[in-house]
mmCIF file of C-alpha atoms in Angstrom:
data_model
loop_
_atom_site.group_PDB
_atom_site.id
_atom_site.type_symbol
_atom_site.label_atom_id
_atom_site.label_comp_id
_atom_site.label_asym_id
_atom_site.label_seq_id
_atom_site.Cartn_x
_atom_site.Cartn_y
_atom_site.Cartn_z
ATOM 1 C CA UNK E 1 9.374 -15.996 -15.100
ATOM 2 C CA UNK E 2 10.941 -18.473 -13.397
ATOM 3 C CA UNK E 3 14.637 -18.415 -12.058
ATOM 4 C CA UNK E 4 15.148 -20.827 -14.716
ATOM 5 C CA UNK E 5 14.254 -19.279 -17.420
ATOM 6 C CA UNK E 6 15.810 -16.079 -15.916
ATOM 7 C CA UNK E 7 19.338 -17.856 -16.182
ATOM 8 C CA UNK E 8 18.522 -18.479 -19.679
ATOM 9 C CA UNK E 9 17.445 -15.679 -20.711
ATOM 10 C CA UNK E 10 20.557 -13.666 -19.236
ATOM 11 C CA UNK E 11 22.992 -16.192 -20.346
ATOM 12 C CA UNK E 12 21.336 -15.999 -24.280
ATOM 13 C CA UNK E 13 21.491 -12.073 -23.802
ATOM 14 C CA UNK E 14 24.969 -12.117 -22.638
ATOM 15 C CA UNK E 15 26.038 -15.072 -25.461
ATOM 16 C CA UNK E 16 24.503 -12.594 -27.636
ATOM 17 C CA UNK E 17 26.103 -9.199 -26.888
ATOM 18 C CA UNK E 18 30.047 -11.008 -27.125
ATOM 19 C CA UNK E 19 29.895 -12.715 -30.235
ATOM 20 C CA UNK E 20 28.487 -9.315 -31.497
ATOM 21 C CA UNK E 21 31.631 -7.665 -30.683
ATOM 22 C CA UNK E 22 33.868 -10.474 -31.727
ATOM 23 C CA UNK E 23 32.291 -10.526 -34.785
ATOM 24 C CA UNK E 24 32.091 -6.247 -35.358
ATOM 25 C CA UNK E 25 36.399 -6.720 -34.026
ATOM 26 C CA UNK E 26 36.749 -9.672 -36.261
ATOM 27 C CA UNK E 27 35.363 -8.348 -39.430
ATOM 28 C CA UNK E 28 33.880 -11.623 -39.177
ATOM 29 C CA UNK E 29 36.844 -14.091 -38.788
ATOM 30 C CA UNK E 30 36.826 -15.063 -35.050
ATOM 31 C CA UNK E 31 40.335 -15.726 -34.052
ATOM 32 C CA UNK E 32 42.196 -16.956 -30.691
ATOM 33 C CA UNK E 33 43.241 -13.135 -29.722
ATOM 34 C CA UNK E 34 39.251 -12.217 -30.174
ATOM 35 C CA UNK E 35 38.460 -15.424 -27.982
ATOM 36 C CA UNK E 36 41.003 -13.921 -25.253
ATOM 37 C CA UNK E 37 39.810 -10.399 -25.597
ATOM 38 C CA UNK E 38 35.911 -10.751 -25.413
ATOM 39 C CA UNK E 39 35.676 -14.306 -24.042
ATOM 40 C CA UNK E 40 38.108 -14.337 -21.160
ATOM 41 C CA UNK E 41 37.458 -10.406 -20.101
ATOM 42 C CA UNK E 42 34.077 -11.218 -20.942
ATOM 43 C CA UNK E 43 33.760 -13.635 -18.290
ATOM 44 C CA UNK E 44 35.783 -11.514 -15.653
ATOM 45 C CA UNK E 45 33.400 -8.519 -16.453
ATOM 46 C CA UNK E 46 29.938 -10.304 -16.212
ATOM 47 C CA UNK E 47 30.963 -12.052 -12.899
ATOM 48 C CA UNK E 48 31.922 -8.417 -11.674
ATOM 49 C CA UNK E 49 28.378 -8.307 -13.274
ATOM 50 C CA UNK E 50 26.347 -11.114 -10.871
ATOM 51 C CA UNK E 51 28.666 -10.499 -7.698
ATOM 52 C CA UNK E 52 27.422 -6.775 -7.485
ATOM 53 C CA UNK E 53 23.854 -7.894 -8.444
ATOM 54 C CA UNK E 54 23.065 -10.980 -6.946
ATOM 55 C CA UNK E 55 25.604 -10.431 -3.603
ATOM 56 C CA UNK E 56 26.894 -6.779 -2.757
ATOM 57 C CA UNK E 57 23.666 -5.371 -3.542
ATOM 58 C CA UNK E 58 20.859 -7.687 -1.616
ATOM 59 C CA UNK E 59 23.334 -8.121 1.604
ATOM 60 C CA UNK E 60 24.375 -4.215 1.279
ATOM 61 C CA UNK E 61 21.987 -1.951 -0.241
ATOM 62 C CA UNK E 62 18.683 -3.816 1.042
ATOM 63 C CA UNK E 63 19.516 -3.423 4.336
ATOM 64 C CA UNK E 64 20.451 0.366 3.976
ATOM 65 C CA UNK E 65 23.955 -0.020 4.616
ATOM 66 C CA UNK E 66 25.496 2.111 1.999
ATOM 67 C CA UNK E 67 29.004 2.518 4.094
ATOM 68 C CA UNK E 68 29.135 -1.543 3.733
ATOM 69 C CA UNK E 69 27.935 -1.573 0.264
ATOM 70 C CA UNK E 70 30.198 1.406 -0.976
ATOM 71 C CA UNK E 71 33.568 -0.496 0.117
ATOM 72 C CA UNK E 72 32.430 -3.914 -1.362
ATOM 73 C CA UNK E 73 31.735 -2.344 -4.920
ATOM 74 C CA UNK E 74 35.425 -0.294 -4.677
ATOM 75 C CA UNK E 75 36.938 -3.560 -3.456
ATOM 76 C CA UNK E 76 35.286 -5.736 -6.532
ATOM 77 C CA UNK E 77 36.528 -3.042 -8.670
ATOM 78 C CA UNK E 78 40.037 -3.539 -7.120
ATOM 79 C CA UNK E 79 40.821 -7.360 -7.784
ATOM 80 C CA UNK E 80 38.704 -7.234 -10.916
ATOM 81 C CA UNK E 81 41.114 -5.441 -12.092
ATOM 82 C CA UNK E 82 43.672 -7.074 -10.799
ATOM 83 C CA UNK E 83 42.454 -10.107 -11.888
ATOM 84 C CA UNK E 84 42.658 -8.605 -15.611
ATOM 85 C CA UNK E 85 45.784 -7.220 -15.193
ATOM 86 C CA UNK E 86 47.205 -11.465 -14.619
ATOM 87 C CA UNK E 87 45.063 -12.411 -17.498
ATOM 88 C CA UNK E 88 46.542 -9.792 -19.762
ATOM 89 C CA UNK E 89 50.244 -10.596 -18.972
ATOM 90 C CA UNK E 90 49.135 -14.442 -19.030
ATOM 91 C CA UNK E 91 48.592 -13.275 -22.655
ATOM 92 C CA UNK E 92 51.227 -10.493 -23.187
ATOM 93 C CA UNK E 93 51.906 -10.205 -26.651
ATOM 94 C CA UNK E 94 47.716 -10.422 -27.552
ATOM 95 C CA UNK E 95 46.946 -8.124 -24.634
ATOM 96 C CA UNK E 96 50.385 -6.192 -23.603
ATOM 97 C CA UNK E 97 51.915 -5.517 -26.842
ATOM 98 C CA UNK E 98 48.535 -4.819 -28.812
ATOM 99 C CA UNK E 99 48.853 -7.543 -31.447
ATOM 100 C CA UNK E 100 52.745 -7.204 -31.444
ATOM 101 C CA UNK E 101 52.854 -3.309 -31.568
ATOM 102 C CA UNK E 102 56.190 -2.214 -29.882
ATOM 103 C CA UNK E 103 55.124 0.294 -27.627
ATOM 104 C CA UNK E 104 54.243 -1.841 -24.560
ATOM 105 C CA UNK E 105 51.282 -1.275 -22.069
ATOM 106 C CA UNK E 106 52.261 0.405 -18.733
ATOM 107 C CA UNK E 107 50.929 -1.008 -16.055
ATOM 108 C CA UNK E 108 49.244 1.278 -14.712
ATOM 109 C CA UNK E 109 47.507 2.156 -18.042
ATOM 110 C CA UNK E 110 46.203 -1.047 -18.181
ATOM 111 C CA UNK E 111 45.203 -1.029 -14.637
ATOM 112 C CA UNK E 112 43.109 1.963 -14.827
ATOM 113 C CA UNK E 113 41.288 0.974 -17.718
ATOM 114 C CA UNK E 114 40.390 -2.508 -16.024
ATOM 115 C CA UNK E 115 39.469 -0.799 -13.081
ATOM 116 C CA UNK E 116 36.934 1.390 -15.161
ATOM 117 C CA UNK E 117 35.393 -0.634 -17.272
ATOM 118 C CA UNK E 118 35.211 -2.872 -13.833
ATOM 119 C CA UNK E 119 33.701 0.075 -12.381
ATOM 120 C CA UNK E 120 31.326 0.747 -15.690
ATOM 121 C CA UNK E 121 29.657 -3.248 -14.956
ATOM 122 C CA UNK E 122 29.219 -2.513 -11.596
ATOM 123 C CA UNK E 123 26.866 0.665 -12.529
ATOM 124 C CA UNK E 124 25.358 -1.773 -15.341
ATOM 125 C CA UNK E 125 24.397 -3.895 -12.474
ATOM 126 C CA UNK E 126 23.268 -1.705 -9.786
ATOM 127 C CA UNK E 127 21.308 0.009 -12.626
ATOM 128 C CA UNK E 128 19.453 -3.144 -13.102
ATOM 129 C CA UNK E 129 18.797 -4.042 -9.953
ATOM 130 C CA UNK E 130 17.011 -0.523 -9.004
ATOM 131 C CA UNK E 131 14.968 -1.231 -12.090
ATOM 132 C CA UNK E 132 14.217 -4.647 -11.236
ATOM 133 C CA UNK E 133 13.920 -3.845 -7.905
ATOM 134 C CA UNK E 134 10.822 -0.815 -9.315
ATOM 135 C CA UNK E 135 9.218 -3.314 -11.512
ATOM 136 C CA UNK E 136 9.274 -5.704 -8.355
ATOM 137 C CA UNK E 137 7.493 -3.372 -6.399
ATOM 138 C CA UNK E 138 4.685 -2.030 -8.790
ATOM 139 C CA UNK E 139 3.870 -5.595 -8.887
ATOM 140 C CA UNK E 140 3.400 -6.327 -5.894
ATOM 141 C CA UNK E 141 1.215 -3.148 -5.271
ATOM 142 C CA UNK E 142 -0.921 -4.344 -8.544
ATOM 143 C CA UNK E 143 -1.304 -7.539 -6.833
ATOM 144 C CA UNK E 144 -2.422 -6.306 -3.116
ATOM 145 C CA UNK E 145 -4.533 -3.717 -5.293
ATOM 146 C CA UNK E 146 -5.995 -6.473 -7.098
ATOM 147 C CA UNK E 147 -6.156 -8.434 -4.327
ATOM 148 C CA UNK E 148 -8.062 -5.373 -2.032
ATOM 149 C CA UNK E 149 -11.070 -4.937 -5.101
ATOM 150 C CA UNK E 150 -11.366 -8.608 -5.120
ATOM 151 C CA UNK E 151 -11.766 -8.521 -1.200
ATOM 152 C CA UNK E 152 -14.102 -5.382 -1.326
ATOM 153 C CA UNK E 153 -15.747 -6.619 -4.706
ATOM 154 C CA UNK E 154 -16.407 -9.863 -2.439
ATOM 155 C CA UNK E 155 -17.781 -7.607 1.339
ATOM 156 C CA UNK E 156 -20.053 -5.774 -1.469
ATOM 157 C CA UNK E 157 -21.815 -8.402 -3.167
ATOM 158 C CA UNK E 158 -21.868 -10.434 0.187
ATOM 159 C CA UNK E 159 -23.923 -7.628 1.258
ATOM 160 C CA UNK E 160 -26.560 -8.117 -1.918
ATOM 161 C CA UNK E 161 -27.533 -11.216 -0.400
ATOM 162 C CA UNK E 162 -28.813 -10.513 2.873
ATOM 163 C CA UNK E 163 -30.231 -7.006 2.034
ATOM 164 C CA UNK E 164 -32.378 -8.422 -0.835
ATOM 165 C CA UNK E 165 -33.203 -11.814 1.474
ATOM 166 C CA UNK E 166 -34.394 -9.514 4.000
ATOM 167 C CA UNK E 167 -36.801 -6.924 1.766
ATOM 168 C CA UNK E 168 -37.869 -10.357 0.331
ATOM 169 C CA UNK E 169 -38.891 -11.625 3.676
ATOM 170 C CA UNK E 170 -40.664 -8.348 4.855
ATOM 171 C CA UNK E 171 -43.012 -9.384 1.844
ATOM 172 C CA UNK E 172 -43.954 -12.736 1.670
ATOM 173 C CA UNK E 173 -44.436 -12.020 5.867
ATOM 174 C CA UNK E 174 -46.899 -9.439 4.911
ATOM 175 C CA UNK E 175 -48.811 -12.052 2.493
ATOM 176 C CA UNK E 176 -48.479 -14.796 5.075
ATOM 177 C CA UNK E 177 -49.959 -11.811 7.785
ATOM 178 C CA UNK E 178 -52.852 -11.611 5.540
ATOM 179 C CA UNK E 179 -52.884 -15.157 5.370
ATOM 180 C CA UNK E 180 -53.036 -15.116 1.351
ATOM 181 C CA UNK E 181 -52.881 -17.991 -0.248
ATOM 182 C CA UNK E 182 -50.094 -17.473 -2.629
ATOM 183 C CA UNK E 183 -47.994 -17.133 -0.040
ATOM 184 C CA UNK E 184 -46.525 -20.922 -0.876
ATOM 185 C CA UNK E 185 -46.186 -19.377 -4.396
ATOM 186 C CA UNK E 186 -44.061 -16.383 -2.900
ATOM 187 C CA UNK E 187 -41.758 -18.405 -1.157
ATOM 188 C CA UNK E 188 -40.845 -21.005 -3.912
ATOM 189 C CA UNK E 189 -40.702 -17.767 -6.547
ATOM 190 C CA UNK E 190 -37.867 -16.478 -3.948
ATOM 191 C CA UNK E 191 -36.244 -19.805 -3.635
ATOM 192 C CA UNK E 192 -35.782 -19.509 -7.399
ATOM 193 C CA UNK E 193 -34.210 -16.152 -7.778
ATOM 194 C CA UNK E 194 -32.123 -17.035 -4.430
ATOM 195 C CA UNK E 195 -30.724 -19.588 -6.724
ATOM 196 C CA UNK E 196 -29.899 -17.844 -9.063
ATOM 197 C CA UNK E 197 -28.147 -15.421 -6.629
ATOM 198 C CA UNK E 198 -26.243 -18.144 -4.829
ATOM 199 C CA UNK E 199 -24.884 -19.866 -7.637
ATOM 200 C CA UNK E 200 -25.475 -19.205 -10.703
ATOM 201 C CA UNK E 201 -23.962 -15.590 -10.361
ATOM 202 C CA UNK E 202 -21.272 -16.838 -9.078
ATOM 203 C CA UNK E 203 -19.111 -15.772 -12.177
ATOM 204 C CA UNK E 204 -17.342 -12.568 -13.292
ATOM 205 C CA UNK E 205 -20.299 -12.153 -16.045
ATOM 206 C CA UNK E 206 -23.671 -13.877 -16.747
ATOM 207 C CA UNK E 207 -25.592 -13.847 -19.692
ATOM 208 C CA UNK E 208 -27.509 -10.653 -20.636
ATOM 209 C CA UNK E 209 -30.546 -13.339 -20.701
ATOM 210 C CA UNK E 210 -29.867 -14.976 -17.056
ATOM 211 C CA UNK E 211 -30.313 -11.785 -15.718
ATOM 212 C CA UNK E 212 -33.270 -10.069 -16.942
ATOM 213 C CA UNK E 213 -35.031 -13.467 -16.504
ATOM 214 C CA UNK E 214 -34.300 -12.810 -12.438
ATOM 215 C CA UNK E 215 -35.451 -9.319 -12.580
ATOM 216 C CA UNK E 216 -38.539 -11.025 -14.544
ATOM 217 C CA UNK E 217 -38.870 -13.405 -11.679
ATOM 218 C CA UNK E 218 -38.243 -10.365 -9.189
ATOM 219 C CA UNK E 219 -41.083 -8.706 -10.219
ATOM 220 C CA UNK E 220 -43.848 -11.630 -10.904
ATOM 221 C CA UNK E 221 -42.570 -12.211 -6.388
ATOM 222 C CA UNK E 222 -43.880 -7.980 -6.209
ATOM 223 C CA UNK E 223 -47.032 -9.156 -7.832
ATOM 224 C CA UNK E 224 -47.374 -11.510 -5.598
ATOM 225 C CA UNK E 225 -47.143 -9.361 -2.806
ATOM 226 C CA UNK E 226 -49.724 -6.604 -4.303
ATOM 227 C CA UNK E 227 -51.872 -9.262 -5.410
ATOM 228 C CA UNK E 228 -51.739 -8.469 -9.190
ATOM 229 C CA UNK E 229 -52.711 -5.247 -8.573
ATOM 230 C CA UNK E 230 -49.331 -3.473 -9.749
ATOM 231 C CA UNK E 231 -48.984 -1.446 -12.006
ATOM 232 C CA UNK E 232 -45.476 -2.410 -13.939
ATOM 233 C CA UNK E 233 -44.275 -1.190 -17.445
ATOM 234 C CA UNK E 234 -41.399 -3.855 -18.590
ATOM 235 C CA UNK E 235 -39.600 -3.176 -22.341
ATOM 236 C CA UNK E 236 -36.721 -4.460 -23.919
ATOM 237 C CA UNK E 237 -35.874 -3.134 -26.701
ATOM 238 C CA UNK E 238 -32.695 -4.935 -28.701
ATOM 239 C CA UNK E 239 -31.808 -8.209 -28.172
ATOM 240 C CA UNK E 240 -29.416 -9.647 -25.146
ATOM 241 C CA UNK E 241 -28.446 -12.318 -26.893
ATOM 242 C CA UNK E 242 -24.942 -12.720 -26.967
ATOM 243 C CA UNK E 243 -23.939 -10.334 -24.462
ATOM 244 C CA UNK E 244 -22.864 -10.207 -20.844
ATOM 245 C CA UNK E 245 -23.065 -8.387 -17.296
ATOM 246 C CA UNK E 246 -21.724 -7.958 -13.956
ATOM 247 C CA UNK E 247 -24.732 -9.754 -12.155
ATOM 248 C CA UNK E 248 -26.788 -8.442 -9.697
ATOM 249 C CA UNK E 249 -26.093 -5.235 -11.011
ATOM 250 C CA UNK E 250 -29.439 -4.048 -11.886
ATOM 251 C CA UNK E 251 -31.356 -5.393 -9.489
ATOM 252 C CA UNK E 252 -31.152 -2.639 -6.598
ATOM 253 C CA UNK E 253 -32.854 -0.093 -8.765
ATOM 254 C CA UNK E 254 -35.915 -1.926 -9.733
ATOM 255 C CA UNK E 255 -35.563 -3.556 -5.840
ATOM 256 C CA UNK E 256 -35.662 0.290 -5.361
ATOM 257 C CA UNK E 257 -37.954 1.118 -7.084
ATOM 258 C CA UNK E 258 -40.716 -1.125 -5.775
ATOM 259 C CA UNK E 259 -39.507 -0.463 -1.705
ATOM 260 C CA UNK E 260 -39.856 3.528 -2.651
ATOM 261 C CA UNK E 261 -42.299 3.817 -5.225
ATOM 262 C CA UNK E 262 -46.112 3.712 -5.528
ATOM 263 C CA UNK E 263 -46.829 0.569 -7.695
ATOM 264 C CA UNK E 264 -50.514 0.802 -7.508
ATOM 265 C CA UNK E 265 -51.240 4.258 -9.486
ATOM 266 C CA UNK E 266 -52.332 2.882 -12.803
ATOM 267 C CA UNK E 267 -51.967 6.370 -14.361
ATOM 268 C CA UNK E 268 -48.080 6.589 -12.875
ATOM 269 C CA UNK E 269 -46.736 2.864 -13.400
ATOM 270 C CA UNK E 270 -43.333 1.825 -12.418
ATOM 271 C CA UNK E 271 -41.362 1.900 -15.538
ATOM 272 C CA UNK E 272 -38.317 -0.303 -16.138
ATOM 273 C CA UNK E 273 -36.490 0.257 -19.597
ATOM 274 C CA UNK E 274 -33.618 -1.757 -21.195
ATOM 275 C CA UNK E 275 -32.301 -0.628 -24.062
ATOM 276 C CA UNK E 276 -29.475 -3.082 -25.546
ATOM 277 C CA UNK E 277 -27.150 -2.578 -29.120
ATOM 278 C CA UNK E 278 -24.791 -4.142 -29.933
ATOM 279 C CA UNK E 279 -21.998 -2.251 -27.695
ATOM 280 C CA UNK E 280 -24.049 -0.947 -24.979
ATOM 281 C CA UNK E 281 -27.289 -0.704 -22.605
ATOM 282 C CA UNK E 282 -28.949 1.656 -21.679
ATOM 283 C CA UNK E 283 -31.507 0.706 -18.085
ATOM 284 C CA UNK E 284 -33.956 3.325 -17.164
ATOM 285 C CA UNK E 285 -35.936 3.133 -13.771
ATOM 286 C CA UNK E 286 -38.460 5.226 -13.208
ATOM 287 C CA UNK E 287 -41.398 4.906 -10.408
ATOM 288 C CA UNK E 288 -43.364 7.770 -8.186
ATOM 289 C CA UNK E 289 -42.379 8.174 -5.042
ATOM 290 C CA UNK E 290 -44.448 7.269 -1.733
ATOM 291 C CA UNK E 291 -44.581 9.242 1.308
ATOM 292 C CA UNK E 292 -45.024 6.256 3.234
ATOM 293 C CA UNK E 293 -41.974 4.039 1.921
ATOM 294 C CA UNK E 294 -39.022 6.016 4.002
ATOM 295 C CA UNK E 295 -36.391 3.906 4.968
ATOM 296 C CA UNK E 296 -35.330 5.247 8.378
ATOM 297 C CA UNK E 297 -32.027 2.769 7.427
ATOM 298 C CA UNK E 298 -31.166 4.220 5.129
ATOM 299 C CA UNK E 299 -30.970 1.638 3.017
ATOM 300 C CA UNK E 300 -27.473 0.342 1.120
ATOM 301 C CA UNK E 301 -28.211 -1.589 -2.192
ATOM 302 C CA UNK E 302 -28.222 2.113 -4.399
ATOM 303 C CA UNK E 303 -25.102 2.574 -2.192
ATOM 304 C CA UNK E 304 -23.210 -0.621 -2.900
ATOM 305 C CA UNK E 305 -24.539 -1.026 -6.893
ATOM 306 C CA UNK E 306 -22.638 2.648 -7.056
ATOM 307 C CA UNK E 307 -19.196 1.393 -5.492
ATOM 308 C CA UNK E 308 -19.824 -2.230 -7.348
ATOM 309 C CA UNK E 309 -19.654 -0.224 -10.972
ATOM 310 C CA UNK E 310 -16.911 1.845 -10.109
ATOM 311 C CA UNK E 311 -15.169 -1.029 -9.710
ATOM 312 C CA UNK E 312 -15.904 -3.151 -11.918
ATOM 313 C CA UNK E 313 -16.735 -0.801 -14.632
ATOM 314 C CA UNK E 314 -14.309 2.225 -13.751
ATOM 315 C CA UNK E 315 -14.568 5.091 -16.985
ATOM 316 C CA UNK E 316 -17.184 2.448 -18.892
ATOM 317 C CA UNK E 317 -20.563 3.568 -17.824
ATOM 318 C CA UNK E 318 -22.621 6.718 -16.484
ATOM 319 C CA UNK E 319 -25.521 6.723 -14.081
ATOM 320 C CA UNK E 320 -27.288 9.339 -13.729
ATOM 321 C CA UNK E 321 -29.945 9.918 -10.737
ATOM 322 C CA UNK E 322 -32.834 12.398 -10.785
ATOM 323 C CA UNK E 323 -34.389 12.752 -7.113
ATOM 324 C CA UNK E 324 -37.223 15.144 -7.265
ATOM 325 C CA UNK E 325 -39.973 15.400 -4.399
ATOM 326 C CA UNK E 326 -42.276 13.004 -6.318
ATOM 327 C CA UNK E 327 -40.450 11.146 -8.739
ATOM 328 C CA UNK E 328 -37.398 9.290 -8.735
ATOM 329 C CA UNK E 329 -35.752 7.987 -12.104
ATOM 330 C CA UNK E 330 -32.321 6.660 -12.883
ATOM 331 C CA UNK E 331 -30.740 6.585 -16.290
ATOM 332 C CA UNK E 332 -27.839 3.501 -16.692
ATOM 333 C CA UNK E 333 -25.829 3.379 -19.502
ATOM 334 C CA UNK E 334 -23.298 0.549 -19.564
ATOM 335 C CA UNK E 335 -19.885 -0.641 -22.201
ATOM 336 C CA UNK E 336 -20.836 -4.433 -22.684
#
């Protein structure tokens, strides 16, 4: 909220409070005495409120000068009470005589009451200051946490492209080393995949259809690597249209299956299942493990995607991984 809106809001609140009490005190008829008692004295009390709120507290309390802060508040109470007494005696018949009463209010009795009211408004200003500072600190804290979250997600996503590119280039290198005729086709397919990763996925969510097409392109690239001697079962159940998903959140599981699994076993094909319902997505990848495809560097793909799921989906996902001696299976449930 900008400063102009804050000023207007505060003015409207004080005006509403004054009008409400004036109406109650005068039984619906606002007369001169009511204006004196509520408007004139109300302006003094409101001034005390804002002198404390806008000057004393920021000047002394925020700088931890507590003694000076207390002294300034006490001085404001004393001065405010004297100003009220001066105004009261100016409107002697209305305030001191209490509407023409025979008994006149003693000066010190009136002064102590005026000082008490001033202290109440200083207390209100202090409470509001603490509350507003607390909300401001919470807002700043939330903003910093969001900035940290965005930075971490950007870092995680920046790792995906090099990680994927590194593995894909290894595959194409293998084709080139074997002087395979499909090497140019593999490079073209990689180019299409990288275009999606670099340009089309630079949003918070992409259509599930686009993400599925990306997975299919990746599988086609793997088929070129294995010269079509590959056995993959890719099953899609349900309609992907109308759904969106975080980009590049599924590929690490598929990539892991090809990197560490056996893709040439006709009896144990790599199985990829995508089951789509109205509000959720079930994603399962199963593969038989290969002893020859161990990654000595440990890899970053799965650790990366786990962290992205925790940051982006929080409590709206479940991931179960079954890592046995000869098989590897992962099941991912997402709320769409």
